[in-house]
Amino acid sequence: MDKIIFATSNEGKMKEVRLILQNLKAEVLSMKEAGIKIDIIEDGKSFEENAIIKAKAVSEYTDAIVLADDSGLEVDYLGKQPGIYSARFMGEDTSYSVKNQAIIEKLKDAKEEERSARFVCVIAAVLPDGEVITTRGTIEGMIGYQEEGEGGFGYDPILYLPEYKTTTAGLPIEMKNKISHRGKALRLMAEELQKRMA
Ligand code: ITT
């Protein structure tokens, strides 16, 4: 069976990734499970560049297929920030309740129609022959007036989905995966990998 190493240190991402890729005929290991401990400097200027940087960095240590995820929250009222800086916004060690409250505060004068926002996810793959593939997924919503929901991670409590009358943190994980940026990008990647494994 093919082995896939997923180049992330984010446990929230990894939990979703395992569920989304469960039907792929491959063993999916986190970087930690594969025994790869490296610090990766994400100095790309786009989600695509950063996802490729992460996947290539880990592929130096293995012959397996390596996948990586670069993702973030784009808030239109803030000129699409924090975007690729989502993890680093206000410092990596600042809690998400503080970061989420800060974004709500920055939008205190925004009208309903100015609160549009989305999660973006780019998945990069580096295959054993060196081929690089990227796929992208998004989920549109709006910044809520307060945090809501207990699920997910990161900015999930503030991305409100009017159609579901809750945030991405208010959805069961299976439902989030069905409609999320990460679910979409990973299913596109799974199709690309399946074509090459056939
Ligand atoms: P790795 O680089 O190790 O994968 P990271 O958390 O640093 O972990 P990113 O650089 O891609 O990953 O930053 C993504 C950030 O965007 C993440 O830390 C969250 O703050 C936010 N984010 C991405 N997807 C999200 C989701 O599904 N729900 C909530 N927040 C999300």
PDB file of C-alpha atoms and ligand atoms in Angstrom, residues 7-10 13 16 42 54 69-73 86-87 92 96 119 153-156 176 181-182, ligand 1:
ATOM      1  CA  ALA A   7       3.511  17.638   6.438  1.00  0.00           C
ATOM      2  CA  THR A   8       1.694  19.434   9.254  1.00  0.00           C
ATOM      3  CA  SER A   9       2.211  20.059  12.946  1.00  0.00           C
ATOM      4  CA  ASN A  10      -1.379  21.271  13.345  1.00  0.00           C
ATOM      5  CA  LYS A  13      -5.855  19.925  10.433  1.00  0.00           C
ATOM      6  CA  GLU A  16      -9.803  16.473   9.459  1.00  0.00           C
ATOM      7  CA  GLU A  42       7.086  29.496   5.398  1.00  0.00           C
ATOM      8  CA  LYS A  54       6.255  22.538   3.298  1.00  0.00           C
ATOM      9  CA  ASP A  69      -1.747  22.132   3.556  1.00  0.00           C
ATOM     10  CA  ASP A  70      -1.435  25.894   3.603  1.00  0.00           C
ATOM     11  CA  SER A  71      -4.623  27.599   4.577  1.00  0.00           C
ATOM     12  CA  GLY A  72      -6.077  30.692   6.167  1.00  0.00           C
ATOM     13  CA  LEU A  73      -8.886  33.155   6.650  1.00  0.00           C
ATOM     14  CA  SER A  86      -3.422  33.448   9.689  1.00  0.00           C
ATOM     15  CA  ALA A  87      -1.339  31.272  12.025  1.00  0.00           C
ATOM     16  CA  GLU A  92       1.721  32.101  16.994  1.00  0.00           C
ATOM     17  CA  TYR A  96      -7.578  31.913  19.224  1.00  0.00           C
ATOM     18  CA  PHE A 119     -11.319  30.023   4.370  1.00  0.00           C
ATOM     19  CA  PHE A 153     -10.033  24.860  15.536  1.00  0.00           C
ATOM     20  CA  GLY A 154      -8.485  28.269  14.851  1.00  0.00           C
ATOM     21  CA  TYR A 155     -10.900  30.790  13.361  1.00  0.00           C
ATOM     22  CA  ASP A 156     -13.812  28.328  13.029  1.00  0.00           C
ATOM     23  CA  LYS A 176     -17.512  20.646   8.003  1.00  0.00           C
ATOM     24  CA  HIS A 181     -12.018  24.507   1.923  1.00  0.00           C
ATOM     25  CA  ARG A 182      -9.894  21.568   3.156  1.00  0.00           C
TER      26      ARG A 182
HETATM   27  P1  ITT B   1       1.236  23.633   9.568  1.00  0.00           P
HETATM   28  O1  ITT B   1       1.963  24.712   8.778  1.00  0.00           O
HETATM   29  O2  ITT B   1       2.134  22.821  10.421  1.00  0.00           O
HETATM   30  O3  ITT B   1       0.352  22.793   8.703  1.00  0.00           O
HETATM   31  P2  ITT B   1      -0.224  25.882  10.667  1.00  0.00           P
HETATM   32  O4  ITT B   1      -1.344  25.988  11.631  1.00  0.00           O
HETATM   33  O5  ITT B   1       0.963  26.790  10.887  1.00  0.00           O
HETATM   34  O6  ITT B   1       0.232  24.358  10.607  1.00  0.00           O
HETATM   35  P3  ITT B   1      -0.853  27.334   8.231  1.00  0.00           P
HETATM   36  O7  ITT B   1       0.437  28.047   8.146  1.00  0.00           O
HETATM   37  O8  ITT B   1      -1.425  26.757   6.959  1.00  0.00           O
HETATM   38  O9  ITT B   1      -0.773  26.090   9.215  1.00  0.00           O
HETATM   39  O10 ITT B   1      -1.905  28.289   8.912  1.00  0.00           O
HETATM   40  C1  ITT B   1      -3.242  27.998   8.803  1.00  0.00           C
HETATM   41  C2  ITT B   1      -4.009  28.821   9.825  1.00  0.00           C
HETATM   42  O11 ITT B   1      -5.225  29.262   9.227  1.00  0.00           O
HETATM   43  C3  ITT B   1      -4.416  27.936  10.995  1.00  0.00           C
HETATM   44  O12 ITT B   1      -3.420  27.932  11.995  1.00  0.00           O
HETATM   45  C4  ITT B   1      -5.714  28.592  11.406  1.00  0.00           C
HETATM   46  O13 ITT B   1      -5.450  29.739  12.155  1.00  0.00           O
HETATM   47  C5  ITT B   1      -6.307  29.040  10.079  1.00  0.00           C
HETATM   48  N1  ITT B   1      -7.176  27.983   9.503  1.00  0.00           N
HETATM   49  C6  ITT B   1      -6.910  27.203   8.427  1.00  0.00           C
HETATM   50  N2  ITT B   1      -7.886  26.299   8.230  1.00  0.00           N
HETATM   51  C7  ITT B   1      -8.778  26.515   9.202  1.00  0.00           C
HETATM   52  C8  ITT B   1      -9.983  25.889   9.551  1.00  0.00           C
HETATM   53  O14 ITT B   1     -10.435  24.833   8.883  1.00  0.00           O
HETATM   54  N3  ITT B   1     -10.641  26.345  10.607  1.00  0.00           N
HETATM   55  C9  ITT B   1     -10.179  27.386  11.306  1.00  0.00           C
HETATM   56  N4  ITT B   1      -9.038  28.028  11.077  1.00  0.00           N
HETATM   57  C10 ITT B   1      -8.330  27.601  10.006  1.00  0.00           C
END
